[in-house]
XYZ file of C-alpha atoms in Angstrom:
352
model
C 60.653 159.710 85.122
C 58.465 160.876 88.222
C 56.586 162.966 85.814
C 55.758 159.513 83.941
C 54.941 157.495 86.154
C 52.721 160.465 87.739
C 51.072 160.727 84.500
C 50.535 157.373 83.928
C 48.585 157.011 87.309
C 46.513 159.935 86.351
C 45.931 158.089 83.351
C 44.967 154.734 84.963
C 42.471 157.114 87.951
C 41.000 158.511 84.911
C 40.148 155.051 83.469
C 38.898 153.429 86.513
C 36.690 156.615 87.003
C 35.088 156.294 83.368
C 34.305 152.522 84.470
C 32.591 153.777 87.827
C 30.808 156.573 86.114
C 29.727 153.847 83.733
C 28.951 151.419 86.556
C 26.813 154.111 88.583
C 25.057 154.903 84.998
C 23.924 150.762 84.578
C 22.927 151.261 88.421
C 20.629 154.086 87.669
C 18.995 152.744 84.184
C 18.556 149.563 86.332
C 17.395 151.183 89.719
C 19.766 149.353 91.592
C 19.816 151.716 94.435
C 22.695 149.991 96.890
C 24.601 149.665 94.148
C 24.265 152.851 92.752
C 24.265 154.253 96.702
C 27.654 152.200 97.155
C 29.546 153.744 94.227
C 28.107 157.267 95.426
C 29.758 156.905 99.086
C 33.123 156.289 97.531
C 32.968 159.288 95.668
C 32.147 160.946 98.785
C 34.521 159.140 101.123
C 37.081 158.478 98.417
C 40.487 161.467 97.849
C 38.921 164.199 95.439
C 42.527 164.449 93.425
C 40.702 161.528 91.152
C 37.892 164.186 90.252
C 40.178 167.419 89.371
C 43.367 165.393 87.305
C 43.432 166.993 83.672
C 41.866 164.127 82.185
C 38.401 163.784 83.495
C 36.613 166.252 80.734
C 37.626 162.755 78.900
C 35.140 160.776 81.440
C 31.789 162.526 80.650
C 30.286 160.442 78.608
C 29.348 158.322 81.247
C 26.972 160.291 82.884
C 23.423 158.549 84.048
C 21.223 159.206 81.497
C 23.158 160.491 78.850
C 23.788 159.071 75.632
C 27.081 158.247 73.901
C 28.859 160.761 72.612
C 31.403 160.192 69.332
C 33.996 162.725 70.880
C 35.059 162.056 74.958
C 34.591 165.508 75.904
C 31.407 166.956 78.113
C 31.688 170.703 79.426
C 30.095 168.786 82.785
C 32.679 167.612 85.282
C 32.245 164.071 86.950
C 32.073 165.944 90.137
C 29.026 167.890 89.019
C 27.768 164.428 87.624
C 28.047 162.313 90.559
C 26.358 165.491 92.119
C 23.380 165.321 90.074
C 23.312 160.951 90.478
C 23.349 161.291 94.127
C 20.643 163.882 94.203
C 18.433 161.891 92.131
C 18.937 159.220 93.999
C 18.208 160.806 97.644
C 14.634 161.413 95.858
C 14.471 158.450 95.026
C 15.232 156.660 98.154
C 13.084 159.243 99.886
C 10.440 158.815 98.263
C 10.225 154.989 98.704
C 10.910 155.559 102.543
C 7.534 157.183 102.405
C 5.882 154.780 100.259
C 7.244 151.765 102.308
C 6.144 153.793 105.759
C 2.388 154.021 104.380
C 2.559 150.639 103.312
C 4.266 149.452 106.202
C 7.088 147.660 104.412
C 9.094 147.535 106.942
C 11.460 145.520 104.854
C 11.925 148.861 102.553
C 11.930 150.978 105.669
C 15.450 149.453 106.856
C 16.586 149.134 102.939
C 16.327 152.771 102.920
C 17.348 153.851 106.103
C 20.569 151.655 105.917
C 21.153 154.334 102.195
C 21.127 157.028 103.569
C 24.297 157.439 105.167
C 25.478 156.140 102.350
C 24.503 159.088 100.211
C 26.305 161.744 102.899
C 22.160 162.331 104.149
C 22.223 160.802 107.534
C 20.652 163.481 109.299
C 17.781 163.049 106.540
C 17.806 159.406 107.079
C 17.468 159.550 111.416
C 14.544 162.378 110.825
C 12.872 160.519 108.811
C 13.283 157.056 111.061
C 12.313 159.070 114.005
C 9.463 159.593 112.359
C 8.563 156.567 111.590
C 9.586 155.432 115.067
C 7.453 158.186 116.309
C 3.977 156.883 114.348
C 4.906 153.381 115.189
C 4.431 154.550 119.215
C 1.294 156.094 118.512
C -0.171 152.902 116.853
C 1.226 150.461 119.370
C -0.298 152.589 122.184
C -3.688 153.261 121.005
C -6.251 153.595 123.956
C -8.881 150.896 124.047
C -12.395 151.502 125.454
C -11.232 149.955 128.498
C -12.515 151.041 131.840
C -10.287 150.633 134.804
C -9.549 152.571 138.439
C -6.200 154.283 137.154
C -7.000 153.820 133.475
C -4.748 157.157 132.626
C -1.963 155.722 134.549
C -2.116 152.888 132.384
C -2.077 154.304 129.539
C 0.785 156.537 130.299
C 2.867 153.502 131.696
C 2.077 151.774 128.465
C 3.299 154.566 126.003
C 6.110 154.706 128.433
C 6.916 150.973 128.131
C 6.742 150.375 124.346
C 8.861 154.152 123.795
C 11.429 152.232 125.452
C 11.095 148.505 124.193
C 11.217 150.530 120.824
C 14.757 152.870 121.470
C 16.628 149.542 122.793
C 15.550 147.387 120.299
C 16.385 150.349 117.443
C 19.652 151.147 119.140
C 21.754 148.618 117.439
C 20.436 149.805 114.030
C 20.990 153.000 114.366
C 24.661 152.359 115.592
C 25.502 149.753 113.018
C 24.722 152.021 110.137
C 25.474 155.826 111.665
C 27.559 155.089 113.850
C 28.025 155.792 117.927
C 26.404 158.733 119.396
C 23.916 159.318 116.438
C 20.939 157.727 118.349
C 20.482 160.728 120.243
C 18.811 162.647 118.061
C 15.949 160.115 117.648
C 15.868 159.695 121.453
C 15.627 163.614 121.086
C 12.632 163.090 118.478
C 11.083 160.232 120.721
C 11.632 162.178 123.627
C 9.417 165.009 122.526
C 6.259 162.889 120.799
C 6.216 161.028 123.872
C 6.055 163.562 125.994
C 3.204 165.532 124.016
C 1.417 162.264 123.706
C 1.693 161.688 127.618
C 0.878 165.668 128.435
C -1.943 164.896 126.491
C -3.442 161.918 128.840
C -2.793 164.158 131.384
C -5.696 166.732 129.968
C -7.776 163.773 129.384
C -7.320 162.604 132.831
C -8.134 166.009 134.588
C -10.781 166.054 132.308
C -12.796 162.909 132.843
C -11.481 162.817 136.318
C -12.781 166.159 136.914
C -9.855 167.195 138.551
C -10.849 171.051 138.917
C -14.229 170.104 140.620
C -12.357 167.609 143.157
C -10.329 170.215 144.031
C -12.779 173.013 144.533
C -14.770 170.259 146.864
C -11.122 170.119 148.786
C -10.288 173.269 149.087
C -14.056 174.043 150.465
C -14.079 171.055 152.684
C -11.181 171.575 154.355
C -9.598 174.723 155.863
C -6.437 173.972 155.933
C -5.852 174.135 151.980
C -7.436 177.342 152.102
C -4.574 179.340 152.079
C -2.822 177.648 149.455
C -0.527 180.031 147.015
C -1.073 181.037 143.973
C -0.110 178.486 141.308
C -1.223 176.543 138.311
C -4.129 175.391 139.990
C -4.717 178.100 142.893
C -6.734 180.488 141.259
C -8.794 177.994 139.682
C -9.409 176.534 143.157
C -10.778 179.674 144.590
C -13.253 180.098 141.589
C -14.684 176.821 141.347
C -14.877 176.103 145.092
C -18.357 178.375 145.148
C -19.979 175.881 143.332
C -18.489 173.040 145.121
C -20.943 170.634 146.792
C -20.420 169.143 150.327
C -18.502 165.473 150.357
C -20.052 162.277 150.303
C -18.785 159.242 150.663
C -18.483 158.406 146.938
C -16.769 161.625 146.592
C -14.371 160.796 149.270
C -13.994 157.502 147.282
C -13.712 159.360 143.758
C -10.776 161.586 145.627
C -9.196 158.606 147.311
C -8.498 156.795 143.574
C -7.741 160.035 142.296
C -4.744 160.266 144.632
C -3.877 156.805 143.869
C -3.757 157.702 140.425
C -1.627 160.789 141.050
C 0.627 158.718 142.758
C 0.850 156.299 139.874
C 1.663 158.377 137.129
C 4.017 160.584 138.689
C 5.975 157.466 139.753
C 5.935 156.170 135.838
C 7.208 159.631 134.532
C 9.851 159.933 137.085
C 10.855 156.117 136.012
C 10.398 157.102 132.316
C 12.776 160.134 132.577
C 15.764 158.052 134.153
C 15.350 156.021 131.414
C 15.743 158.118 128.908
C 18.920 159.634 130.622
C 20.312 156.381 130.573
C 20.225 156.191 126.823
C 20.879 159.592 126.323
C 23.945 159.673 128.666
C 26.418 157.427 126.799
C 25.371 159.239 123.288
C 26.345 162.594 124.618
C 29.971 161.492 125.880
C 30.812 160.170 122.511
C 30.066 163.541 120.675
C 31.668 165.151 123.108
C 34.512 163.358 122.809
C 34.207 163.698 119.183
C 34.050 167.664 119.394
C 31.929 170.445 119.620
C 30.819 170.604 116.054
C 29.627 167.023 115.855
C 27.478 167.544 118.990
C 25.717 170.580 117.233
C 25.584 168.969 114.388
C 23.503 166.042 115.590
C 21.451 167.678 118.149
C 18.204 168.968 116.761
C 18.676 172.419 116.268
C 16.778 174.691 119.249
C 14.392 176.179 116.391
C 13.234 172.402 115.477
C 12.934 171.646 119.396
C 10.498 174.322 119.846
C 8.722 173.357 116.978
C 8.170 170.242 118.065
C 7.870 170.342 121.265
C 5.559 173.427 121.198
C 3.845 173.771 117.498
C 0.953 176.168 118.277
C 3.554 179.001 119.997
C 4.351 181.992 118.361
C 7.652 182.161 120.444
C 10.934 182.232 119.320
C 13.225 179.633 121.094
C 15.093 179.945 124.323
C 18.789 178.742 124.846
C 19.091 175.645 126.833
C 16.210 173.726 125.271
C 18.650 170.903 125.440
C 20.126 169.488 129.128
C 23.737 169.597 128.297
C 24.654 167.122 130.322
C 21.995 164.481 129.319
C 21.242 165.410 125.830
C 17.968 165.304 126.820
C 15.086 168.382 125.582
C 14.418 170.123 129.184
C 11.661 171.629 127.692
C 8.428 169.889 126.499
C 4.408 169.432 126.951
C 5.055 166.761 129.857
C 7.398 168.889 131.511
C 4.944 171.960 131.283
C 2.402 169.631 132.877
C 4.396 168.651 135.563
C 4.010 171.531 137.833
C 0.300 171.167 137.967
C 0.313 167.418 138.845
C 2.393 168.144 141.651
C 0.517 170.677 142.894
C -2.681 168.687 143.080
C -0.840 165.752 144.486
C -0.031 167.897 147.606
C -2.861 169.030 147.619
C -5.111 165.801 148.026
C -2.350 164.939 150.468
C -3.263 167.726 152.822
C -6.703 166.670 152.471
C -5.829 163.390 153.615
C-alpha cells in the first residue's frame, strides 16, 4: 500500500511539473519575465526529489521553445531544461538592465534588479546596481564652473553628501529583495568610486591650488619647516623651494585659504568615513552571524578590490584589503591621498 500511495504522489509531482514546465514555456513565448522568473525560483528553492522521480523523461515536451512531440519522451531532463530557461532568461533580464540604465528607466532598473535574486544571480544583480548606483553619483555630483574660496571642499562635501543620501535611501531595496547584510557589498562598490572620485579632487585641488609652489614658498620662508622629514611631500619641498619667491601679502592670503581649505576637507572625509562605518557595521554582524562562507561570499573578492580600487597597478592584491571589523575596503585612492594632505596641513600649521 505505501508503495501506492508513493507512486501515486510521484505520479501527481510529475503532473504538476509538466503544467509548470508548460507554464514557464507560455512565460517565455510571451516574455513575461516575473512570471517566468517566479516559476524559475521555485525550481531553485523548491525539494529536487520532484526533478529525479522515474517519470519526468515523460515531462519534456514542455520545454520553452520546443514543439510538441507525439511520444512524451525527450532524452533532456527538466532539470537541464529549467537550466537552459533560467539562463536565457538572466540574458535577458541583463540585457534590459543595461538598456533601461542608458535610457534611464529607472522603472526597468528596479523591475530587473528585484529578478535577479529570483533567478539564484544576486551577486549579478547588486554588481550591476552598484553600478548603476555608482554612475548615478557621478552625474548628481558634476562640478559646475563655479568659483568659490574652498571650491574643492565643496565639491568633496557634495559627492560625500549625495553617496550617502543615495546608500540610505537604497538600503531598504536592497534588504527587501536580498535580504539583511547584502548591502555591503554595494557600500563596498560605493565605497571605492567615491573614494577615487574624491582622491581625484584632491589632484585637482593641489593642482589649481598650487599646492607644491605654496609649500616651497613655506618651507623657504620659514626656518623652522626646514628640517622637516622625508615624506610624501618632503623631497618635493626641498626641490621646488629654489625657485620659490619671497611672500607677499596675497601669498600670505592664498596660504591662509589654503589652510582653511585643508581644514575643510579633512573634516568632511573624516565625517564621510564614520558614516560609512555606520552602514557597514550592522551588515557585517549579520554575515557573521550567518557564517563564514556567507561573509566571503558577499564581500567583493580581494582581486576585484584591487581592481577597482587601483585599475592602472600591475600588483597582485594584498590580504586585508577589507577592515574586518567594518567591512569597509582599507585600501583605496582617498586613503592613498591621505598621508599627503596631512602632511601639508601640518605643515601650513607650523607656518602659522
Amino acid at each position: 500500500l505505501a508503495s501506492v500511495e508513493q507512486a501515486i504522489r510521484l505520479v501527481a509531482d510529475t503532473e504538476l511539473l509538466r503544467g509548470r514546465l508548460a507554464e514557464l514555456h507560455a512565460a517565455m513565448a510571451a516574455k513575461d519575465i516575473e512570471v517566468a522568473a517566479a516559476l524559475i525560483h521555485k525550481y531553485i528553492t523548491a525539494d529536487a526529489s520532484a526533478l529525479t522521480s522515474p517519470f519526468v523523461r515523460f515531462v519534456g515536451n514542455s520545454k520553452p521553445g520546443a514543439a510538441k512531440q507525439d511520444a512524451g519522451y525527450t532524452d533532456e531532463s527538466p532539470a537541464d531544461i529549467i537550466s537552459s530557461a533560467a539562463a536565457d532568461l538572466v540574458d535577458r533580464v541583463t540585457l534590459m538592465f543595461d538598456n533601461a540604465v542608458s535610457s534611464g528607466n529607472t522603472k526597468d532598473i528596479g523591475r530587473c534588479f528585484r529578478l535577479f535574486p529570483l533567478l539564484g544571480e544576486d551577486l549579478r544583480g547588486l554588481d550591476m546596481y552598484s553600478g548603476f548606483l555608482c554612475s548615478t553619483i557621478a552625474e548628481k555630483a558634476r562640478v559646475t564652473t563655479e568659483v568659490s574660496a574652498n571650491l574643492y571642499a565643496l565639491r568633496i562635501t557634495r559627492l560625500f553628501e549625495i553617496a550617502a543620501v543615495i546608500i540610505d535611501n537604497h538600503f531598504p531595496l536592497v534588504e527587501t529583495h536580498y535580504g539583511p547584510g547584502r548591502m555591503i557589498r554595494v557600500i563596498q562598490r560605493l565605497h571605492i568610486d567615491v573614494s577615487r572620485r574624491a582622491a581625484m579632487i584632491l589632484d585637482f585641488f593641489e593642482d589649481e591650488r598650487h599646492i607644491k609652489r605654496r609649500l616651497a614658498q613655506v618651507l623657504q620662508a620659514d626656518t623652522k619647516i626646514r628640517p622637516l622629514p622625508k615624506t610624501q611631500i618632503g623631497a618635493s619641498l626641498q626641490s621646488a623651494s629654489e625657485d620659490a619667491s619671497q611672500l607677499s601679502d596675497h601669498d600670505f592670503k592664498e596660504i591662509t585659504d589654503i589652510l582653511a581649505e585643508l581644514v575643510l576637507i579633512q573634516r568632511q572625509i573624516a565625517t564621510f568615513n564614520r558614516f560609512m562605518e555606520s552602514r557597514a557595521t550592522p551588515e557585517l554582524k549579520v554575515l557573521i552571524a550567518e557564517g563564514e562562507a556567507s561573509k566571503k561570499r558577499i564581500f567583493l573578492a580581494p582581486e576585484t578590490v584591487a581592481k577597482l580600487a587601483f585599475p592602472q597597478s600591475q600588483t597582485l592584491p594584498a590580504p586585508g584589503l577589507i577592515d574586518e571589523t567594518t567591512g569597509l575596503v582599507t585600501s583605496t585612492q582617498l586613503s592613498a591621498r591621505l598621508p599627503w594632505l596631512i602632511e601639508s596641513y601640518i605643515a601650513f600649521e607650523i607656518f602659522f
